[in-house]
Coordinates of C-alpha atoms in Angstrom, one line a residue:
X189 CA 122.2 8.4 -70.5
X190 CA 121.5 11.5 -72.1
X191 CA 119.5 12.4 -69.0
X192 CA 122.1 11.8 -66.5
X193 CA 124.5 13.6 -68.8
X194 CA 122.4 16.9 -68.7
X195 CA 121.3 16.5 -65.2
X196 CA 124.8 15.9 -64.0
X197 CA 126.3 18.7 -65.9
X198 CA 123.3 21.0 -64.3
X199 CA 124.2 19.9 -60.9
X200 CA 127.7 20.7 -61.8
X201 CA 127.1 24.1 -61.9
X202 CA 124.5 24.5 -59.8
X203 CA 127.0 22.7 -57.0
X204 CA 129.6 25.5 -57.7
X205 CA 127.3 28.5 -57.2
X206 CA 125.2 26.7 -54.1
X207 CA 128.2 25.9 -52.3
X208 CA 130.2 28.8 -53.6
X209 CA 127.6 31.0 -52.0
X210 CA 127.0 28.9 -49.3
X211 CA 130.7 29.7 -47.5
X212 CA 129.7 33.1 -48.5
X213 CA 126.6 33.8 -46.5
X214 CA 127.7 31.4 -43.5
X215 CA 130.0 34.1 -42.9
X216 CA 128.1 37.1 -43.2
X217 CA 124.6 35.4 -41.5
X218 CA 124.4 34.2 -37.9
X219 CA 123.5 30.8 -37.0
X220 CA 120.3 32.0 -35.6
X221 CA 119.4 33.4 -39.3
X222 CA 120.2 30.1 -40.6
X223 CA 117.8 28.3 -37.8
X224 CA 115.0 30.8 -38.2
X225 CA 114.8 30.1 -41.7
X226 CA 115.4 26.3 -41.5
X227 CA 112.4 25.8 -39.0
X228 CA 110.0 28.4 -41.7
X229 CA 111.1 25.6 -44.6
X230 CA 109.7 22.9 -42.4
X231 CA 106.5 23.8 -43.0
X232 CA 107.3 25.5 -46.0
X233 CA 108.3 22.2 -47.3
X234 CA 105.4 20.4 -45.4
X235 CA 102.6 22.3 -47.0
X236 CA 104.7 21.8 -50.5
X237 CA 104.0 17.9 -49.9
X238 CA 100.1 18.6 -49.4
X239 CA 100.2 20.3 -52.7
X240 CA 101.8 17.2 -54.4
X241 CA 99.2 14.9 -53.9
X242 CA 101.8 12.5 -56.6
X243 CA 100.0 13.6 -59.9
X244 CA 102.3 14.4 -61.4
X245 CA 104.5 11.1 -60.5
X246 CA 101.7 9.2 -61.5
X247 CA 101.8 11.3 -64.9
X248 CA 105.4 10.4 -65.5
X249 CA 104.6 6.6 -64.5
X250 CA 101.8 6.2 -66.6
X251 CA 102.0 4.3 -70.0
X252 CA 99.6 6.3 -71.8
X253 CA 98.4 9.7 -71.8
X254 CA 96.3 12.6 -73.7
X255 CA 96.0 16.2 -72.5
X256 CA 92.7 15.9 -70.2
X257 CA 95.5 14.2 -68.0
X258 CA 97.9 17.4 -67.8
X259 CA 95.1 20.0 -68.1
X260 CA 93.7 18.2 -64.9
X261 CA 96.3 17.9 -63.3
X262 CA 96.8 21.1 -63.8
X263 CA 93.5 22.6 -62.7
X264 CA 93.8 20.3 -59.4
X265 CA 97.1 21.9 -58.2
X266 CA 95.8 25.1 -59.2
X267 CA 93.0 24.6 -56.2
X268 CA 95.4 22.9 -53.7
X269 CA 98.2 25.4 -54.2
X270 CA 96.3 28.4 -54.0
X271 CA 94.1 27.1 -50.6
X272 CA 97.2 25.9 -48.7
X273 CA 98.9 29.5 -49.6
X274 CA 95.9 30.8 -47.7
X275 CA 96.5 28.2 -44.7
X276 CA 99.6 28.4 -44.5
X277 CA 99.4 32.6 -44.6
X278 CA 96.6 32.3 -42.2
X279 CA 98.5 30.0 -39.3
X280 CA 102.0 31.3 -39.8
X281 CA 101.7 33.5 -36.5
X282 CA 100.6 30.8 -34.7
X283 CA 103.6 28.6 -36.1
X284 CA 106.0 31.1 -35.1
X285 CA 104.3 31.2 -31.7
X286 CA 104.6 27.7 -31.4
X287 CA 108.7 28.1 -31.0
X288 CA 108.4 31.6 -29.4
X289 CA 110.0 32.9 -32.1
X290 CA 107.8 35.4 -34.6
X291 CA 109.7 36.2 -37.0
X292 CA 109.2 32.6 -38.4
X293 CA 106.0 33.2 -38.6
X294 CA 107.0 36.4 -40.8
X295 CA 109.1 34.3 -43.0
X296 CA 106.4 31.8 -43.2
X297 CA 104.2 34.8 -44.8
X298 CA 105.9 36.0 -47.6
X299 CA 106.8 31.9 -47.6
X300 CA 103.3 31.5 -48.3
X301 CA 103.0 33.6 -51.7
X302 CA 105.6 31.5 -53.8
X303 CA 103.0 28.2 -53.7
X304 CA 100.8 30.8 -56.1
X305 CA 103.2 29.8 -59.1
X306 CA 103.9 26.2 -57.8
X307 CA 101.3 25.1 -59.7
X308 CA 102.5 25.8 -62.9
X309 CA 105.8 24.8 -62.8
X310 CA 105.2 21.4 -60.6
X311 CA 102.9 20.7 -64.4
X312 CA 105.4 22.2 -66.5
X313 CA 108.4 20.4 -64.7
X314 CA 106.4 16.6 -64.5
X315 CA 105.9 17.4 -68.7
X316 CA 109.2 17.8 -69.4
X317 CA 110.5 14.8 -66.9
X318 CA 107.8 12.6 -69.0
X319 CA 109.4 13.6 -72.4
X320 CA 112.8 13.5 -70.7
X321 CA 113.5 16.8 -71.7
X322 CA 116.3 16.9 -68.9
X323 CA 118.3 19.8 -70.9
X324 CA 115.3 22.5 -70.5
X325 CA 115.2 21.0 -66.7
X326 CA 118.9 21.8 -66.0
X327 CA 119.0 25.3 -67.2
X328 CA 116.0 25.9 -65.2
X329 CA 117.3 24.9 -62.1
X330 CA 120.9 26.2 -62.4
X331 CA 119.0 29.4 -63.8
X332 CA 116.9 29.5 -60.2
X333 CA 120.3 28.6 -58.2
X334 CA 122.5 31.5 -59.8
X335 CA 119.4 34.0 -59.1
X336 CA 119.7 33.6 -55.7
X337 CA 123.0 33.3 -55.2
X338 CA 123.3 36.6 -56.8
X339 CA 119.9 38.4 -54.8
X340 CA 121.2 36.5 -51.2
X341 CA 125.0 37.9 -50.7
X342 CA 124.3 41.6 -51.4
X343 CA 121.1 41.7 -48.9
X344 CA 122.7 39.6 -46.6
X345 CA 126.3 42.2 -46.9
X346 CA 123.7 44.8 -46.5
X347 CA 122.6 43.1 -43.1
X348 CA 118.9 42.4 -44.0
X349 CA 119.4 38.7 -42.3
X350 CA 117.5 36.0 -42.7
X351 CA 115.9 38.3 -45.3
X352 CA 118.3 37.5 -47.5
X353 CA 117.5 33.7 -47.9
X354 CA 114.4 34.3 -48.4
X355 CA 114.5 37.1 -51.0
X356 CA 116.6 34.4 -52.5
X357 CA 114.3 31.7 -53.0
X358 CA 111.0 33.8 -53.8
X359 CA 113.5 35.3 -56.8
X360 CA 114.6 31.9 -57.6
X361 CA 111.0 30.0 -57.8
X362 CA 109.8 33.0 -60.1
X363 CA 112.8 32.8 -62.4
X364 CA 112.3 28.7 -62.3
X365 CA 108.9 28.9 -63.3
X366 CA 109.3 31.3 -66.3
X367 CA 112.3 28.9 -67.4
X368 CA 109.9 25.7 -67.3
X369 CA 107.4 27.2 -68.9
X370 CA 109.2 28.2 -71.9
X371 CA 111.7 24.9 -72.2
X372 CA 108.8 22.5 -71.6
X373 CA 106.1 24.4 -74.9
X374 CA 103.4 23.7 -72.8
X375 CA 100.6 26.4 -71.5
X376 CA 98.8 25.9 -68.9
X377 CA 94.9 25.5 -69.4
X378 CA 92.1 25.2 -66.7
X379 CA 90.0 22.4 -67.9
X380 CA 89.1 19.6 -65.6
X381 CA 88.0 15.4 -67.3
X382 CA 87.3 13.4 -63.7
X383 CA 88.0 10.5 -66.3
X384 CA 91.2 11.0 -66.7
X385 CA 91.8 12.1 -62.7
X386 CA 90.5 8.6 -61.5
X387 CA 93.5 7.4 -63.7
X388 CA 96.1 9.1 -61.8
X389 CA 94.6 9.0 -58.7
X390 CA 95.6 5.2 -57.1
X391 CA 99.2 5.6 -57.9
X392 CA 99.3 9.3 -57.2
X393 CA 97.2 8.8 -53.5
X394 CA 100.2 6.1 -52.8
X395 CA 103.0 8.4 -53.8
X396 CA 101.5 11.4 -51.8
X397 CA 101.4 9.2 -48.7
X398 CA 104.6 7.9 -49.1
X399 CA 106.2 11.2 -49.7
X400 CA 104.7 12.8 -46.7
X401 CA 105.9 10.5 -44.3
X402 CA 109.1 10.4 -45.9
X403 CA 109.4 14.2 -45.5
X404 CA 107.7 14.5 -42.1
X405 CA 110.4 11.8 -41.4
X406 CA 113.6 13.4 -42.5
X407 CA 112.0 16.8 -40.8
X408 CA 111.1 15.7 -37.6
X409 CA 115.1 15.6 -36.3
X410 CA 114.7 19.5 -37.1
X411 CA 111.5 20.3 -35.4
X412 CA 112.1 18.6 -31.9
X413 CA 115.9 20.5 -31.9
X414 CA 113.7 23.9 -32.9
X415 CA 111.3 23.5 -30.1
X416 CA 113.6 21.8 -27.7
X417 CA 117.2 23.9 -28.0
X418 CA 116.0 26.7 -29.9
X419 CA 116.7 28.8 -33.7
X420 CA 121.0 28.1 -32.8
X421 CA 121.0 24.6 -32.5
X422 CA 119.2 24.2 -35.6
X423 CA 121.7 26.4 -37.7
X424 CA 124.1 24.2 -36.2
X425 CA 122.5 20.7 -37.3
X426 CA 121.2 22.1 -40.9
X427 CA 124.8 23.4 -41.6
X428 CA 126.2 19.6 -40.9
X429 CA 123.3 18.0 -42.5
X430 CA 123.1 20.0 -45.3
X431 CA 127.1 19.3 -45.9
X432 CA 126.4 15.3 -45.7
X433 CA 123.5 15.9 -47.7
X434 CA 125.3 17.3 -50.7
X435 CA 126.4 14.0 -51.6
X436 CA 123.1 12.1 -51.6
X437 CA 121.2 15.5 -52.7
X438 CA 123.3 16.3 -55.7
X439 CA 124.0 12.4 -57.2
X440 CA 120.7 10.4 -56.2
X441 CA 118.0 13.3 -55.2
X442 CA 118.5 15.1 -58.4
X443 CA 119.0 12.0 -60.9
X444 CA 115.8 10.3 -59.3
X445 CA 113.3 12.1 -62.1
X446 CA 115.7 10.4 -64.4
X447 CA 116.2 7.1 -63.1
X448 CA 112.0 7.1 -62.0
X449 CA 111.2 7.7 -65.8
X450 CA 113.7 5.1 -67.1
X451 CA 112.8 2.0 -64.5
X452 CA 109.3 3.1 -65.5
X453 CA 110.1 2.1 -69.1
X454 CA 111.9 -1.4 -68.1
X455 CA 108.9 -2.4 -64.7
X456 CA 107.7 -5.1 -65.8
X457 CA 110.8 -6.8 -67.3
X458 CA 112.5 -8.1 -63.7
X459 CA 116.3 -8.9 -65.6
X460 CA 116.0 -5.4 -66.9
X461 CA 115.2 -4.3 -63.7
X462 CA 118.0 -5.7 -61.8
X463 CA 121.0 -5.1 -63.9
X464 CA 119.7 -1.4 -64.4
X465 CA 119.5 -1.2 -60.4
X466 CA 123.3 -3.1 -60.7
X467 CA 124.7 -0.5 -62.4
X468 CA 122.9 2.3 -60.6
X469 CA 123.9 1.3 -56.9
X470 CA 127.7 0.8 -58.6
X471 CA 127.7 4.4 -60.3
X472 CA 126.3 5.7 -56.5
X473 CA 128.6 3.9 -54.9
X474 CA 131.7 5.1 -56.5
X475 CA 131.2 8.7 -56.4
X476 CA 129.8 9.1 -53.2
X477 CA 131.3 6.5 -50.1
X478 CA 134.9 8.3 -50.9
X479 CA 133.2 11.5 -49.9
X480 CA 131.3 10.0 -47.1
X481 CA 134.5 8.2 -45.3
X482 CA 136.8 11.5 -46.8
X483 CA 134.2 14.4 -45.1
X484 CA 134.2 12.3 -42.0
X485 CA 137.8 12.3 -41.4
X486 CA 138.6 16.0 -42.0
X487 CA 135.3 17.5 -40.7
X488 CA 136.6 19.5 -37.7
X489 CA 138.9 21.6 -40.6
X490 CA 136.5 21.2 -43.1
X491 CA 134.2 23.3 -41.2
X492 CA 136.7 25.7 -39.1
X493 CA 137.9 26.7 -43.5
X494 CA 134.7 26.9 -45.0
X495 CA 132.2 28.6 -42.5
X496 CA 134.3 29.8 -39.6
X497 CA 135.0 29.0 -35.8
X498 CA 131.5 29.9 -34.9
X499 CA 130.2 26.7 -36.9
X500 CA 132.7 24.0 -34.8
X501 CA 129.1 22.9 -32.7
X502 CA 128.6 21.2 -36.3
X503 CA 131.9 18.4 -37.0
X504 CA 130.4 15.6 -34.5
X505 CA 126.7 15.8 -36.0
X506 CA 128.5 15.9 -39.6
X507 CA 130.7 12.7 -39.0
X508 CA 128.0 10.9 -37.3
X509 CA 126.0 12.1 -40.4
X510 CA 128.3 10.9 -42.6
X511 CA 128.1 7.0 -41.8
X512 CA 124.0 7.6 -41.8
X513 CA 124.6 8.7 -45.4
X514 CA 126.0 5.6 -46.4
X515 CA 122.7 3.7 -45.6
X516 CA 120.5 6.6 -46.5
X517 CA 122.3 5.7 -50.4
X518 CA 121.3 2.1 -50.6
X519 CA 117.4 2.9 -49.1
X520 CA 117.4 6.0 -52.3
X521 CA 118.5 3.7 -54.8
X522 CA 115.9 1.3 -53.8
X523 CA 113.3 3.3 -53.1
X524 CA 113.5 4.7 -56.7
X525 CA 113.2 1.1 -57.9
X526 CA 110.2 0.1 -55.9
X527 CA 108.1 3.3 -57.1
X528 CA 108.6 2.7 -60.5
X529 CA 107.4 -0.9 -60.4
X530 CA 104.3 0.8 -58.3
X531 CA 105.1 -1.1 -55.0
X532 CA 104.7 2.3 -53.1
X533 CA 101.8 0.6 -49.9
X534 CA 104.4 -1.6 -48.0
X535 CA 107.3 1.6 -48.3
X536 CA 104.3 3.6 -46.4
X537 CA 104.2 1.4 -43.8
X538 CA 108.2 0.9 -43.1
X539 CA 108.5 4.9 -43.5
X540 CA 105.2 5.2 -41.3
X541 CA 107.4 3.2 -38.7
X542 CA 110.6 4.5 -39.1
X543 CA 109.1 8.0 -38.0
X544 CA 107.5 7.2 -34.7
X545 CA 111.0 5.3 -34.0
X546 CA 112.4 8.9 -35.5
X547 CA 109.9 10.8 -33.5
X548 CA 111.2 8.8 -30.3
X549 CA 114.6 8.8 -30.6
X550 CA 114.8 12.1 -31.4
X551 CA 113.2 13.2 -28.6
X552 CA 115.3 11.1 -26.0
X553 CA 118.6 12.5 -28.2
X554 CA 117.7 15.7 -27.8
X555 CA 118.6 15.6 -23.9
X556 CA 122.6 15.6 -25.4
X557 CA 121.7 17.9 -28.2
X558 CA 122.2 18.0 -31.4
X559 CA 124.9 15.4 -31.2
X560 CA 122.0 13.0 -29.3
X561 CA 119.5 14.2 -32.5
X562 CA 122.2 12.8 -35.0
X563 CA 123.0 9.4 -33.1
X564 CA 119.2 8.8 -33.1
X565 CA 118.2 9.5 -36.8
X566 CA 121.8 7.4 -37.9
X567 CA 120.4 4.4 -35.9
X568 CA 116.5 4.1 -37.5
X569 CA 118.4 4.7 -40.9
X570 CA 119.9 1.5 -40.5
X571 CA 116.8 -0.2 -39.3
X572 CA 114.9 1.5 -42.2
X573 CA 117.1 0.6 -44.7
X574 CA 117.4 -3.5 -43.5
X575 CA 113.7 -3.6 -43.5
X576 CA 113.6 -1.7 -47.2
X577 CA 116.2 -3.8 -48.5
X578 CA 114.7 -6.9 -47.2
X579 CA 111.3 -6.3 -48.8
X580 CA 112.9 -5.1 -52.2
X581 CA 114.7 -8.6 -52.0
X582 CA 111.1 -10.2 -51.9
X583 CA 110.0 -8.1 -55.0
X584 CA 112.8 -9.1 -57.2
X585 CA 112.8 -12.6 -55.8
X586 CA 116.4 -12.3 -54.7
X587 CA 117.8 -13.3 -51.4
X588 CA 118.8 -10.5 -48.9
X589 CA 122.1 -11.7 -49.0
X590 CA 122.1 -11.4 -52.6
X591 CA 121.2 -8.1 -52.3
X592 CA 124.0 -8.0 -50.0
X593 CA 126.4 -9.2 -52.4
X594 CA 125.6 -6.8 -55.3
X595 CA 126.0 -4.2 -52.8
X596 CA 129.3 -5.4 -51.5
X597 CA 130.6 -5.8 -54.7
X598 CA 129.9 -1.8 -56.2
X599 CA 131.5 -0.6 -52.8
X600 CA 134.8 -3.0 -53.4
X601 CA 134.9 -2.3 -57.2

């Protein structure tokens, strides 16, 4: 509780200076500015996911630890970090060729230098989440928020572009790290046990794969409208997503280190389990589906207020969005659940699946743009969460329509 306290109060804050700056820079950047940098943080974000090979999940999960675990750990990311900030610097022309568009490849560039320090906050942050140290955490993030907030509006007033987001988050990582490093008293030291590896490495492996597909999944929506309708379109769609998003992003995304650690605690105890997972889907539930059905309803003002008339291309993508987010709650919640209790192989394979339906759909949607795009990916959410929610029923030995039922009941209460 104490956890979800800090964490919430963070994301508080954070929430008023994103958002705040947010309406800010939607009005001083183009939606071209927007896209360019949306398509460099796909594989931005992609490379990130290479780097976390689950380590340091596995280092949260586990029972029992010394420090050959973390100085591992450690010495591994070091490696991984530092070689795929060489790829990625390496192919980022050819990325940006890819899309015809070069200066994502000049984004992805300086993109490339921030995974030099990734390593030792990723350690610093997965210590901290372990000793649920979710105060030092909070001040962190809202620390890296504020930072670039304050470094994006005055390059972006002084017409520097899609410059400005990204002198934003290299500012914001740097300041990040520093904070970790200090709140979490640990220091980072380049020793390597294999012992202690091979005992992070079969939940960690699982957790990496599950993680990649996930992301490649919730990506893939961005990357056919990039190549197919161009650096426009995908300002468009990220403005609408990123607006549903908020929701799931701010509640369930940033609560899911402490809600992971805590089901981690309680696995193996199945009542625990369940009424912990009760009371999590009911808490969701009652802060988010009244945003959900409220954002949906006034999204054509909602947008025309906040960003201007030259974002209106994103209010039917945001309400179709909107109902998608309503399923996307219930698969979070679960999915938190399942990789606690370690049941990460039979997630791979429904996520595995739902991206090739993704990579389909997508790809036929895209002939009715970005409209077509967000019809497609609100459709294999449902199908991924049915199939997610019927195997979770199997793990708890519940029936689905007991499942149903406890669902039912947090949205009615």
């Amino acid at each position: 509780m104490k956890g979800v306290a800090w964490t919430l109060s963070g994301r508080g804050l954070i929430l008023l200076a994103h958002f705040g700056g947010t309406i800010i820079l939607a009005r001083l950047l183009e939606p071209e500015d927007f896209g360019v940098y949306g398509i460099a943080l796909i594989f931005s974000g992609l490379a990130t996911r290479f780097g976390n090979l689950g380590f340091g999940l596995a280092l949260i999960q586990k029972k029992d630890i010394h420090e050959g675990h973390v100085s591992s750990l450690f010495t591994v990311n070091l490696g991984l970090f530092w070689c795929i900030a060489g790829v990625l610097f390496v192919s980022s022309t050819s990325i940006g060729n890819l899309f015809d568009i070069p200066l994502v490849g000049n984004v992805l560039k300086i993109l490339s230098f921030t995974f030099l320090i990734t390593p030792f906050s990723s350690v610093a942050r997965a210590v901290m989440q372990r000793k649920m140290n979710f105060k030092g955490t909070a001040v962190a993030d809202f620390s890296d928020h504020v930072t670039a907030v304050l470094v994006a509006i005055p390059l972006a007033y002084l017409g520097f572009g899609v410059w400005s987001l990204v002198g934003a988050l290299v500012s914001g990582s740097l300041v990040s790290t520093i904070m970790l490093l200090y709140f979490s008293g640990w220091r980072p030291i380049p020793k390597y046990d294999h012992s202690a590896m091979k005992d992070l490495y079969s939940f960690g492996m699982g957790m990496f794969l599950k993680n990649l597909i996930t992301y490649s999944s919730d990506k893939i929506d961005y990357f056919i409208i990039g190549l197919k309708l161009g650096p426009a379109a995908v300002g468009f769609y990220e403005k609408a997503y990123n607006l549903m998003n908020m929701t799931l992003k701010e509640l369930v995304d940033k609560l899911e280190p402490v809600l992971f650690r805590a089901f981690s605690v309680i696995q193996n105890d199945r009542d625990r389990v369940l009424a912990a997972y009760k009371k999590a889907q009911l808490t969701f539930s009652l802060l988010s589906y009244p945003i959900f059905f409220g954002l949906a309803s006034v999204a054509s003002p909602c947008i025309f207020l906040l960003y201007g008339e030259k974002w209106m291309p994103s209010v039917i993508p945001l309400q179709i969005m909107c109902f998608s987010g309503l399923l996307r709650l219930n698969l979070k919640v679960i999915g938190i659940v399942m990789n606690a209790m370690g049941k990460v192989k039979v997630e791979i394979w429904i996520r595995a699946v739902a991206f090739i339906l993704l990579l389909v759909g997508c790809w036929i949607g895209s002939k009715w743009g970005i409209v077509g795009v967000a019809a497609a990916a609100a459709i294999v959410s449902g199908i991924l969460s049915l199939a997610t929610t019927l195997y979770f029923g199997r793990l708890t030995r519940l029936s689905f329509f007991a499942l149903i039922r406890i669902i039912i009941n947090t949205e009615i209460i």
